PDB file of C-alpha atoms in Angstrom:
ATOM      1  CA  MET A 138      35.416  -7.392  72.136  1.00 35.00           C
ATOM      2  CA  MET A 139      32.323  -7.877  70.031  1.00 41.00           C
ATOM      3  CA  LEU A 140      31.237 -11.314  68.955  1.00 41.00           C
ATOM      4  CA  SER A 141      30.195 -11.811  65.369  1.00 43.00           C
ATOM      5  CA  HIS A 142      27.012 -13.434  64.081  1.00 41.00           C
ATOM      6  CA  ARG A 143      29.237 -16.313  63.029  1.00 37.00           C
ATOM      7  CA  GLU A 144      30.539 -16.799  66.556  1.00 41.00           C
ATOM      8  CA  ILE A 145      27.028 -16.765  67.966  1.00 41.00           C
ATOM      9  CA  LEU A 146      25.776 -19.409  65.551  1.00 42.00           C
ATOM     10  CA  GLY A 147      28.886 -21.569  65.651  1.00 39.00           C
ATOM     11  CA  GLU A 148      31.886 -22.514  63.558  1.00 37.00           C
ATOM     12  CA  GLY A 149      29.825 -24.283  60.916  1.00 37.00           C
ATOM     13  CA  ILE A 150      28.323 -21.042  59.649  1.00 38.00           C
ATOM     14  CA  GLU A 151      30.719 -18.659  57.977  1.00 39.00           C
ATOM     15  CA  SER A 152      28.395 -15.703  57.872  1.00 40.00           C
ATOM     16  CA  HIS A 153      24.730 -14.738  57.790  1.00 42.00           C
ATOM     17  CA  ARG A 154      25.285 -13.560  54.259  1.00 39.00           C
ATOM     18  CA  GLU A 155      26.491 -16.962  53.146  1.00 41.00           C
ATOM     19  CA  ILE A 156      23.440 -18.609  54.681  1.00 39.00           C
ATOM     20  CA  LEU A 157      21.190 -16.516  52.461  1.00 40.00           C
ATOM     21  CA  SER A 158      23.608 -16.867  49.517  1.00 41.00           C
ATOM     22  CA  GLU A 159      25.165 -14.229  47.332  1.00 36.00           C
ATOM     23  CA  ARG A 160      22.115 -14.039  45.110  1.00 34.00           C
ATOM     24  CA  MET A 161      19.753 -12.749  47.778  1.00 34.00           C
ATOM     25  CA  LEU A 162      19.200  -9.040  47.135  1.00 36.00           C
ATOM     26  CA  SER A 163      16.637  -8.359  49.824  1.00 38.00           C
ATOM     27  CA  HIS A 164      14.514  -9.996  52.523  1.00 39.00           C
ATOM     28  CA  ARG A 165      11.572  -9.675  50.158  1.00 35.00           C
ATOM     29  CA  GLU A 166      13.319 -11.534  47.384  1.00 38.00           C
ATOM     30  CA  PHE A 167      14.485 -14.347  49.591  1.00 38.00           C
ATOM     31  CA  LEU A 168      11.022 -14.888  51.066  1.00 39.00           C
ATOM     32  CA  GLY A 169       9.206 -13.512  48.049  1.00 37.00           C
ATOM     33  CA  GLU A 170       7.432 -14.871  45.044  1.00 36.00           C
ATOM     34  CA  GLY A 171       9.471 -17.998  44.439  1.00 35.00           C
ATOM     35  CA  LEU A 172       9.105 -19.475  47.898  1.00 33.00           C
ATOM     36  CA  VAL A 173       6.063 -21.462  48.899  1.00 37.00           C
ATOM     37  CA  SER A 174       7.130 -21.760  52.513  1.00 37.00           C
ATOM     38  CA  HIS A 175       9.897 -20.943  54.964  1.00 40.00           C
ATOM     39  CA  ARG A 176      10.835 -24.600  54.761  1.00 36.00           C
ATOM     40  CA  LYS A 177      11.654 -24.288  51.080  1.00 40.00           C
ATOM     41  CA  PHE A 178      13.828 -21.287  51.809  1.00 40.00           C
ATOM     42  CA  LEU A 179      15.871 -23.321  54.245  1.00 40.00           C
ATOM     43  CA  GLY A 180      16.104 -26.275  51.887  1.00 39.00           C
ATOM     44  CA  GLU A 181      14.607 -29.686  51.512  1.00 37.00           C
ATOM     45  CA  GLY A 182      17.189 -31.259  53.802  1.00 36.00           C
ATOM     46  CA  VAL A 183      16.312 -29.178  56.835  1.00 36.00           C
ATOM     47  CA  GLU A 184      14.102 -31.157  59.181  1.00 39.00           C
ATOM     48  CA  SER A 185      14.084 -28.640  61.999  1.00 40.00           C
ATOM     49  CA  HIS A 186      15.539 -25.356  63.203  1.00 42.00           C
ATOM     50  CA  ARG A 187      17.968 -27.473  65.192  1.00 36.00           C
ATOM     51  CA  GLU A 188      19.639 -28.745  62.048  1.00 41.00           C
ATOM     52  CA  ILE A 189      20.082 -25.209  60.777  1.00 40.00           C
ATOM     53  CA  LEU A 190      21.992 -24.147  63.853  1.00 42.00           C
ATOM     54  CA  GLY A 191      24.051 -27.304  64.180  1.00 40.00           C
ATOM     55  CA  GLU A 192      24.156 -30.694  65.783  1.00 37.00           C
ATOM     56  CA  GLY A 193      25.038 -29.349  69.206  1.00 37.00           C
ATOM     57  CA  VAL A 194      21.750 -27.525  69.599  1.00 35.00           C
ATOM     58  CA  GLU A 195      18.973 -29.742  70.865  1.00 38.00           C
ATOM     59  CA  SER A 196      16.272 -27.121  70.737  1.00 40.00           C
ATOM     60  CA  TYR A 197      15.719 -23.426  70.306  1.00 40.00           C
ATOM     61  CA  ARG A 198      15.142 -23.293  74.047  1.00 39.00           C
ATOM     62  CA  GLU A 199      18.618 -24.632  74.713  1.00 42.00           C
ATOM     63  CA  ILE A 200      20.093 -21.952  72.493  1.00 41.00           C
ATOM     64  CA  LEU A 201      18.503 -19.264  74.644  1.00 42.00           C
ATOM     65  CA  GLY A 202      19.149 -21.001  77.965  1.00 40.00           C
ATOM     66  CA  GLU A 203      17.040 -22.551  80.678  1.00 37.00           C
ATOM     67  CA  GLY A 204      15.795 -19.351  82.225  1.00 36.00           C
ATOM     68  CA  VAL A 205      16.480 -16.644  79.662  1.00 35.00           C
ATOM     69  CA  GLU A 206      17.332 -13.893  82.136  1.00 38.00           C
ATOM     70  CA  LEU A 207      18.280 -11.351  79.506  1.00 37.00           C
ATOM     71  CA  HIS A 208      18.903 -11.174  75.783  1.00 40.00           C
ATOM     72  CA  ARG A 209      22.442 -10.197  76.726  1.00 36.00           C
ATOM     73  CA  GLU A 210      23.040 -13.484  78.521  1.00 40.00           C
ATOM     74  CA  ILE A 211      21.848 -15.404  75.483  1.00 38.00           C
ATOM     75  CA  LEU A 212      24.541 -13.859  73.322  1.00 40.00           C
ATOM     76  CA  GLY A 213      27.329 -13.993  75.878  1.00 40.00           C
ATOM     77  CA  GLU A 214      29.025 -11.899  78.516  1.00 37.00           C
ATOM     78  CA  GLU A 215      31.039  -9.942  75.993  1.00 36.00           C
ATOM     79  CA  VAL A 216      27.958  -8.470  74.379  1.00 35.00           C
ATOM     80  CA  GLU A 217      26.687  -5.524  76.417  1.00 39.00           C
ATOM     81  CA  SER A 218      23.759  -4.645  74.196  1.00 40.00           C
ATOM     82  CA  HIS A 219      22.104  -5.319  70.867  1.00 41.00           C
ATOM     83  CA  ARG A 220      23.969  -2.277  69.616  1.00 37.00           C
ATOM     84  CA  GLU A 221      27.317  -3.933  70.259  1.00 40.00           C
ATOM     85  CA  ILE A 222      26.221  -7.024  68.397  1.00 39.00           C
ATOM     86  CA  LEU A 223      25.487  -4.949  65.311  1.00 41.00           C
ATOM     87  CA  GLY A 224      28.621  -2.859  65.555  1.00 40.00           C
ATOM     88  CA  GLU A 225      29.874   0.459  66.863  1.00 37.00           C
ATOM     89  CA  GLY A 226      28.389   2.403  63.973  1.00 36.00           C
ATOM     90  CA  VAL A 227      24.851   1.367  64.795  1.00 34.00           C
ATOM     91  CA  GLU A 228      23.220   3.568  67.409  1.00 37.00           C
ATOM     92  CA  SER A 229      19.938   1.725  67.463  1.00 39.00           C
ATOM     93  CA  TYR A 230      17.893  -0.904  65.716  1.00 40.00           C
ATOM     94  CA  ARG A 231      15.888   1.973  64.277  1.00 37.00           C
ATOM     95  CA  GLU A 232      18.909   3.340  62.465  1.00 39.00           C
ATOM     96  CA  ILE A 233      19.522   0.006  60.824  1.00 37.00           C
ATOM     97  CA  LEU A 234      16.030  -0.066  59.358  1.00 40.00           C
ATOM     98  CA  GLY A 235      15.733   3.639  58.596  1.00 37.00           C
ATOM     99  CA  GLU A 236      13.607   6.545  59.707  1.00 35.00           C
ATOM    100  CA  GLY A 237      10.165   5.073  60.262  1.00 36.00           C
ATOM    101  CA  VAL A 238       8.263   1.936  61.130  1.00 34.00           C
ATOM    102  CA  GLU A 239       4.612   2.346  62.023  1.00 36.00           C
ATOM    103  CA  SER A 240       4.073  -1.269  62.933  1.00 36.00           C
ATOM    104  CA  HIS A 241       5.514  -4.719  62.388  1.00 40.00           C
ATOM    105  CA  ARG A 242       2.602  -5.400  60.050  1.00 36.00           C
ATOM    106  CA  GLU A 243       3.453  -2.426  57.889  1.00 39.00           C
ATOM    107  CA  ILE A 244       7.040  -3.571  57.619  1.00 38.00           C
ATOM    108  CA  LEU A 245       5.884  -6.840  56.130  1.00 40.00           C
ATOM    109  CA  GLY A 246       3.291  -5.236  53.885  1.00 39.00           C
ATOM    110  CA  GLU A 247      -0.416  -4.534  53.720  1.00 37.00           C
ATOM    111  CA  GLY A 248      -1.232  -8.012  52.426  1.00 36.00           C
ATOM    112  CA  VAL A 249       0.110  -9.812  55.456  1.00 34.00           C
ATOM    113  CA  GLU A 250      -2.662 -10.740  57.868  1.00 39.00           C
ATOM    114  CA  SER A 251      -0.548 -12.996  60.018  1.00 40.00           C
ATOM    115  CA  HIS A 252       2.908 -14.528  60.327  1.00 42.00           C
ATOM    116  CA  ARG A 253       1.344 -17.740  59.069  1.00 36.00           C
ATOM    117  CA  GLU A 254       0.456 -16.134  55.748  1.00 40.00           C
ATOM    118  CA  ILE A 255       3.990 -14.850  55.339  1.00 38.00           C
ATOM    119  CA  LEU A 256       5.399 -18.352  55.538  1.00 38.00           C
ATOM    120  CA  GLY A 257       2.764 -19.814  53.264  1.00 38.00           C
ATOM    121  CA  GLU A 258      -0.237 -22.087  53.388  1.00 34.00           C
ATOM    122  CA  VAL A 259       1.935 -25.157  53.873  1.00 33.00           C
ATOM    123  CA  VAL A 260       3.055 -23.913  57.265  1.00 33.00           C
ATOM    124  CA  GLU A 261       0.249 -24.226  59.814  1.00 37.00           C
ATOM    125  CA  SER A 262       2.105 -22.577  62.670  1.00 38.00           C
ATOM    126  CA  HIS A 263       5.490 -21.456  63.922  1.00 40.00           C
ATOM    127  CA  ARG A 264       5.378 -24.578  66.066  1.00 37.00           C
ATOM    128  CA  GLU A 265       5.526 -26.822  63.032  1.00 39.00           C
ATOM    129  CA  ILE A 266       8.582 -25.013  61.724  1.00 40.00           C
ATOM    130  CA  LEU A 267      10.527 -25.565  64.912  1.00 42.00           C
ATOM    131  CA  GLY A 268       9.257 -29.079  65.627  1.00 39.00           C
ATOM    132  CA  GLU A 269       6.532 -30.995  67.385  1.00 38.00           C
ATOM    133  CA  GLY A 270       7.881 -30.291  70.864  1.00 36.00           C
ATOM    134  CA  VAL A 271       7.263 -26.566  70.713  1.00 34.00           C
ATOM    135  CA  GLU A 272       3.779 -25.611  71.844  1.00 38.00           C
ATOM    136  CA  SER A 273       4.185 -21.866  71.601  1.00 40.00           C
ATOM    137  CA  HIS A 274       6.764 -19.159  71.070  1.00 43.00           C
ATOM    138  CA  ARG A 275       6.624 -18.552  74.807  1.00 39.00           C
ATOM    139  CA  GLU A 276       7.678 -22.117  75.517  1.00 41.00           C
ATOM    140  CA  ILE A 277      10.569 -21.758  73.106  1.00 40.00           C
ATOM    141  CA  LEU A 278      11.926 -18.846  75.111  1.00 42.00           C
ATOM    142  CA  GLY A 279      11.267 -20.440  78.497  1.00 40.00           C
ATOM    143  CA  GLU A 280       8.657 -20.383  81.224  1.00 39.00           C
ATOM    144  CA  GLY A 281      10.042 -17.244  82.844  1.00 38.00           C
ATOM    145  CA  VAL A 282       9.495 -15.035  79.827  1.00 36.00           C
ATOM    146  CA  GLU A 283       6.071 -13.402  79.801  1.00 39.00           C
ATOM    147  CA  SER A 284       6.649 -11.295  76.736  1.00 41.00           C
ATOM    148  CA  HIS A 285       9.310 -10.269  74.245  1.00 42.00           C
ATOM    149  CA  ARG A 286       9.459  -6.998  76.143  1.00 37.00           C
ATOM    150  CA  GLU A 287      10.704  -8.757  79.249  1.00 41.00           C
ATOM    151  CA  ILE A 288      13.435 -10.472  77.260  1.00 39.00           C
ATOM    152  CA  LEU A 289      14.774  -7.143  76.063  1.00 42.00           C
ATOM    153  CA  GLY A 290      14.370  -5.439  79.425  1.00 41.00           C
ATOM    154  CA  GLU A 291      12.040  -3.011  81.165  1.00 36.00           C
ATOM    155  CA  ARG A 292      13.376  -0.089  79.162  1.00 34.00           C
ATOM    156  CA  MET A 293      11.935  -1.422  75.915  1.00 34.00           C
ATOM    157  CA  LEU A 294       8.395  -0.052  75.636  1.00 36.00           C
ATOM    158  CA  SER A 295       7.342  -1.937  72.529  1.00 37.00           C
ATOM    159  CA  HIS A 296       8.621  -3.589  69.384  1.00 38.00           C
ATOM    160  CA  ARG A 297       7.376  -0.520  67.553  1.00 36.00           C
ATOM    161  CA  GLU A 298       9.560   1.805  69.569  1.00 39.00           C
ATOM    162  CA  ILE A 299      12.572  -0.396  68.956  1.00 38.00           C
ATOM    163  CA  LEU A 300      12.068  -0.133  65.199  1.00 40.00           C
ATOM    164  CA  GLY A 301      11.123   3.549  65.125  1.00 38.00           C
ATOM    165  CA  GLU A 302       8.341   5.621  63.582  1.00 37.00           C
ATOM    166  CA  GLY A 303       7.528   4.301  60.102  1.00 38.00           C
ATOM    167  CA  ILE A 304       9.057   2.277  57.256  1.00 37.00           C
ATOM    168  CA  GLU A 305       6.853   1.494  54.275  1.00 35.00           C
ATOM    169  CA  SER A 306       8.153  -2.001  53.740  1.00 35.00           C
ATOM    170  CA  HIS A 307      10.848  -4.334  55.003  1.00 39.00           C
ATOM    171  CA  THR A 308      12.161  -4.484  51.465  1.00 39.00           C
ATOM    172  CA  GLU A 309      12.677  -0.732  51.328  1.00 41.00           C
ATOM    173  CA  ASN A 310      14.502  -0.861  54.630  1.00 40.00           C
ATOM    174  CA  LEU A 311      16.976  -3.427  53.397  1.00 42.00           C
ATOM    175  CA  VAL A 312      17.386  -2.088  49.873  1.00 43.00           C
ATOM    176  CA  GLU A 313      17.517   1.664  50.497  1.00 40.00           C
ATOM    177  CA  GLY A 314      18.494   1.953  54.147  1.00 42.00           C
ATOM    178  CA  ILE A 315      21.176  -0.717  54.349  1.00 42.00           C
ATOM    179  CA  GLU A 316      23.901  -1.631  51.875  1.00 43.00           C
ATOM    180  CA  SER A 317      24.246  -5.102  53.315  1.00 43.00           C
ATOM    181  CA  GLN A 318      24.491  -6.928  56.621  1.00 45.00           C
ATOM    182  CA  SER A 319      28.006  -7.798  55.593  1.00 42.00           C
ATOM    183  CA  SER A 320      28.990  -4.133  55.444  1.00 46.00           C
ATOM    184  CA  LEU A 321      27.471  -3.581  58.893  1.00 46.00           C
ATOM    185  CA  ALA A 322      29.568  -6.389  60.320  1.00 48.00           C
ATOM    186  CA  ARG A 323      32.670  -4.869  58.815  1.00 50.00           C
ATOM    187  CA  GLY A 324      31.685  -1.437  60.190  1.00 56.00           C
TER     188      GLY A 324
END
């Protein structure tokens, strides 16, 4: 039996769609022109990523587990692969996004020099978003994780291969390639 995004995040969150609200048409729009920083997107009352996920989560590290053996273990025993999380109709992450992603940079757009710029000038680093105790993304995931590749398993060659061979923008992926995450969950 496949767990839903709601089950992964906890009872307090009805669905990923509700988190973004009904008015969010695409990832571009929800990050887009009207948002100065990722913090504003989450709301003024959100002090840390912990609060977003719920009171029971002390840190992002605790969500993933002490050792982070596999991405599968993070999500639970009933989830065999990322494919199962997304639903039976999804053969690969590539299919979700569409037929071509040249690089993660291209997905986000030509004007994005770094993840910092995406979030806005107010955000100095990903560390600040998650809290003072997080020195690096590696520390968030745990000491045993050398790279994102290791988290996903030896069979994952690169983030690029996971996404596929070339989408012009993340917005186009979401708008043209996918009706909605809600419809995927129902699929």
